[in-house]
Amino acid sequence: MATDIIKTENKGLSSLLDELFSTSTGWNKSEIKFPPVNITEDNDNFEVDLYAPGLEKNDFKVNLENGLLTISYDKKIENKDKKSHRVEYMQSSFSRSFTIDDANIDAAKIDASYKDGVLKLTLPKKEKTEIAPKQIEVK
């Protein structure tokens, strides 16, 4: 099951509710704090789909280090040529982290693409080698 291999960061219910309903963050604003993620699995791969519409693929950073997969985005929007009367967005940023079981994922073959507002990571499973039972002779 995917949750055995890929574990999401633990946040308490109150902190998730605070993120959704606080006045400084939320889904009504251009600032993305906690984009939703779907994690699925088939026979060959795990897939992580992060929903982040309207962003640019070059501003994503995806790192895998010591069993921690981190997806982050940071984009500053600057408009120096015009006088601002109302500014509701200036920067979009987020970071999501997932614990990866290195024993089951082939890190060298992880692939990422961004299309139609979804960042898709494909994490290929390592080929499992069956260890044949062996009869050991007692001498």
mmCIF file of C-alpha atoms in Angstrom:
data_model
loop_
_atom_site.group_PDB
_atom_site.id
_atom_site.type_symbol
_atom_site.label_atom_id
_atom_site.label_comp_id
_atom_site.label_asym_id
_atom_site.label_seq_id
_atom_site.Cartn_x
_atom_site.Cartn_y
_atom_site.Cartn_z
ATOM 1 C CA MET A 1 0.000 0.000 0.000
ATOM 2 C CA ALA A 2 1.282 3.493 -0.798
ATOM 3 C CA THR A 3 1.132 4.696 2.790
ATOM 4 C CA ASP A 4 3.613 1.994 3.763
ATOM 5 C CA ILE A 5 6.172 3.299 1.272
ATOM 6 C CA ILE A 6 5.418 7.029 1.130
ATOM 7 C CA LYS A 7 4.457 8.737 4.364
ATOM 8 C CA THR A 8 3.146 12.295 4.450
ATOM 9 C CA GLU A 9 4.292 14.822 6.981
ATOM 10 C CA ASN A 10 2.314 14.638 10.197
ATOM 11 C CA LYS A 11 0.261 17.681 11.034
ATOM 12 C CA GLY A 12 -2.353 17.836 13.717
ATOM 13 C CA LEU A 13 -5.956 18.487 12.792
ATOM 14 C CA SER A 14 -5.892 21.865 14.492
ATOM 15 C CA SER A 15 -2.856 23.034 12.498
ATOM 16 C CA LEU A 16 -4.480 21.923 9.223
ATOM 17 C CA LEU A 17 -7.683 23.765 10.134
ATOM 18 C CA ASP A 18 -5.640 26.831 11.090
ATOM 19 C CA GLU A 19 -3.980 26.768 7.657
ATOM 20 C CA LEU A 20 -7.300 26.498 5.854
ATOM 21 C CA PHE A 21 -9.225 29.113 7.809
ATOM 22 C CA SER A 22 -6.674 31.629 9.056
ATOM 23 C CA THR A 23 -6.776 35.152 7.672
ATOM 24 C CA SER A 24 -3.174 34.981 6.447
ATOM 25 C CA THR A 25 -3.620 31.901 4.249
ATOM 26 C CA GLY A 26 -6.348 30.002 2.517
ATOM 27 C CA TRP A 27 -7.670 28.828 -0.795
ATOM 28 C CA ASN A 28 -9.189 32.225 -1.626
ATOM 29 C CA LYS A 29 -5.795 33.857 -1.992
ATOM 30 C CA SER A 30 -3.163 33.566 -4.702
ATOM 31 C CA GLU A 31 -0.672 32.413 -2.117
ATOM 32 C CA ILE A 32 -0.505 28.612 -1.974
ATOM 33 C CA LYS A 33 0.441 27.194 1.404
ATOM 34 C CA PHE A 34 -0.552 23.540 1.252
ATOM 35 C CA PRO A 35 -1.410 22.240 -2.240
ATOM 36 C CA PRO A 36 -3.364 18.958 -2.271
ATOM 37 C CA VAL A 37 -1.602 15.740 -3.219
ATOM 38 C CA ASN A 38 -2.828 12.360 -4.485
ATOM 39 C CA ILE A 39 -0.561 9.336 -4.062
ATOM 40 C CA THR A 40 -1.392 6.251 -6.100
ATOM 41 C CA GLU A 41 0.285 2.949 -6.842
ATOM 42 C CA ASP A 42 0.286 0.377 -9.611
ATOM 43 C CA ASN A 43 2.430 -2.723 -10.127
ATOM 44 C CA ASP A 44 5.480 -0.758 -11.304
ATOM 45 C CA ASN A 45 5.305 2.738 -9.794
ATOM 46 C CA PHE A 46 4.094 5.071 -7.126
ATOM 47 C CA GLU A 47 2.726 8.357 -8.465
ATOM 48 C CA VAL A 48 2.552 11.626 -6.587
ATOM 49 C CA ASP A 49 0.217 14.194 -8.185
ATOM 50 C CA LEU A 50 0.452 17.662 -6.660
ATOM 51 C CA TYR A 51 -2.322 20.042 -7.717
ATOM 52 C CA ALA A 52 -0.783 23.488 -8.284
ATOM 53 C CA PRO A 53 -2.462 25.279 -11.217
ATOM 54 C CA GLY A 54 -1.128 28.472 -12.745
ATOM 55 C CA LEU A 55 2.500 27.943 -11.776
ATOM 56 C CA GLU A 56 5.612 27.557 -13.926
ATOM 57 C CA LYS A 57 7.478 24.264 -14.067
ATOM 58 C CA ASN A 58 10.890 25.950 -13.841
ATOM 59 C CA ASP A 59 10.119 27.280 -10.361
ATOM 60 C CA PHE A 60 9.520 23.836 -8.817
ATOM 61 C CA LYS A 61 12.301 22.189 -6.841
ATOM 62 C CA VAL A 62 12.151 18.456 -6.198
ATOM 63 C CA ASN A 63 14.800 16.938 -3.931
ATOM 64 C CA LEU A 64 15.357 13.487 -2.482
ATOM 65 C CA GLU A 65 17.798 13.316 0.388
ATOM 66 C CA ASN A 66 18.129 10.759 3.177
ATOM 67 C CA GLY A 67 14.740 9.228 2.412
ATOM 68 C CA LEU A 68 12.898 12.569 2.386
ATOM 69 C CA LEU A 69 11.225 13.682 -0.859
ATOM 70 C CA THR A 70 10.627 17.442 -0.796
ATOM 71 C CA ILE A 71 8.592 19.355 -3.378
ATOM 72 C CA SER A 72 8.827 23.127 -3.133
ATOM 73 C CA TYR A 73 7.893 26.170 -5.165
ATOM 74 C CA ASP A 74 8.992 29.767 -4.746
ATOM 75 C CA LYS A 75 8.109 32.553 -7.134
ATOM 76 C CA LYS A 76 8.291 36.266 -6.446
ATOM 77 C CA ILE A 77 6.152 38.496 -8.612
ATOM 78 C CA GLU A 78 7.566 41.950 -9.125
ATOM 79 C CA ASN A 79 6.047 44.875 -10.934
ATOM 80 C CA LYS A 80 8.438 47.809 -10.682
ATOM 81 C CA ASP A 81 7.096 49.685 -13.707
ATOM 82 C CA LYS A 82 3.713 50.543 -12.208
ATOM 83 C CA LYS A 83 2.417 52.281 -9.113
ATOM 84 C CA SER A 84 0.368 49.828 -7.075
ATOM 85 C CA HIS A 85 -3.008 50.794 -5.618
ATOM 86 C CA ARG A 86 -3.944 47.355 -4.362
ATOM 87 C CA VAL A 87 -1.703 44.287 -4.150
ATOM 88 C CA GLU A 88 -3.194 40.935 -3.226
ATOM 89 C CA TYR A 89 -0.358 38.716 -4.335
ATOM 90 C CA MET A 90 3.379 39.150 -4.472
ATOM 91 C CA GLN A 91 4.797 35.721 -3.780
ATOM 92 C CA SER A 92 3.680 32.144 -4.097
ATOM 93 C CA SER A 93 5.551 29.499 -2.194
ATOM 94 C CA PHE A 94 5.051 26.139 -0.541
ATOM 95 C CA SER A 95 6.921 23.063 0.540
ATOM 96 C CA ARG A 96 5.615 19.497 0.929
ATOM 97 C CA SER A 97 7.715 16.615 2.250
ATOM 98 C CA PHE A 98 7.206 12.864 2.155
ATOM 99 C CA THR A 99 9.211 10.035 3.685
ATOM 100 C CA ILE A 100 10.309 7.553 1.037
ATOM 101 C CA ASP A 101 11.254 3.939 1.700
ATOM 102 C CA ASP A 102 14.567 3.776 -0.181
ATOM 103 C CA ALA A 103 14.475 -0.024 -0.125
ATOM 104 C CA ASN A 104 11.413 -0.079 -2.409
ATOM 105 C CA ILE A 105 11.939 2.983 -4.663
ATOM 106 C CA ASP A 106 14.494 3.279 -7.475
ATOM 107 C CA ALA A 107 15.619 6.857 -6.750
ATOM 108 C CA ALA A 108 17.782 7.057 -9.875
ATOM 109 C CA LYS A 109 14.717 6.669 -12.103
ATOM 110 C CA ILE A 110 12.318 9.169 -10.469
ATOM 111 C CA ASP A 111 10.660 11.325 -13.131
ATOM 112 C CA ALA A 112 8.808 14.644 -12.786
ATOM 113 C CA SER A 113 6.574 16.578 -15.196
ATOM 114 C CA TYR A 114 4.199 19.538 -14.913
ATOM 115 C CA LYS A 115 1.146 19.685 -17.164
ATOM 116 C CA ASP A 116 -2.342 21.185 -16.865
ATOM 117 C CA GLY A 117 -1.677 22.438 -13.323
ATOM 118 C CA VAL A 118 -0.536 19.091 -11.937
ATOM 119 C CA LEU A 119 3.040 18.235 -10.969
ATOM 120 C CA LYS A 120 3.360 14.482 -11.509
ATOM 121 C CA LEU A 121 6.189 12.512 -9.937
ATOM 122 C CA THR A 122 6.681 8.899 -10.962
ATOM 123 C CA LEU A 123 8.627 6.840 -8.443
ATOM 124 C CA PRO A 124 9.526 3.473 -9.980
ATOM 125 C CA LYS A 125 9.537 0.500 -7.671
ATOM 126 C CA LYS A 126 12.732 -1.481 -7.381
ATOM 127 C CA GLU A 127 12.593 -4.891 -8.914
ATOM 128 C CA LYS A 128 12.178 -7.422 -6.183
ATOM 129 C CA THR A 129 14.366 -10.436 -6.400
ATOM 130 C CA GLU A 130 12.828 -13.565 -5.029
ATOM 131 C CA ILE A 131 15.050 -15.409 -2.658
ATOM 132 C CA ALA A 132 14.571 -19.066 -3.327
ATOM 133 C CA PRO A 133 14.207 -21.243 -0.286
ATOM 134 C CA LYS A 134 17.363 -23.133 0.416
ATOM 135 C CA GLN A 135 17.720 -26.360 2.273
ATOM 136 C CA ILE A 136 20.710 -26.230 4.569
ATOM 137 C CA GLU A 137 22.296 -29.522 5.460
ATOM 138 C CA VAL A 138 23.161 -29.999 9.083
ATOM 139 C CA LYS A 139 26.570 -31.684 9.494
#
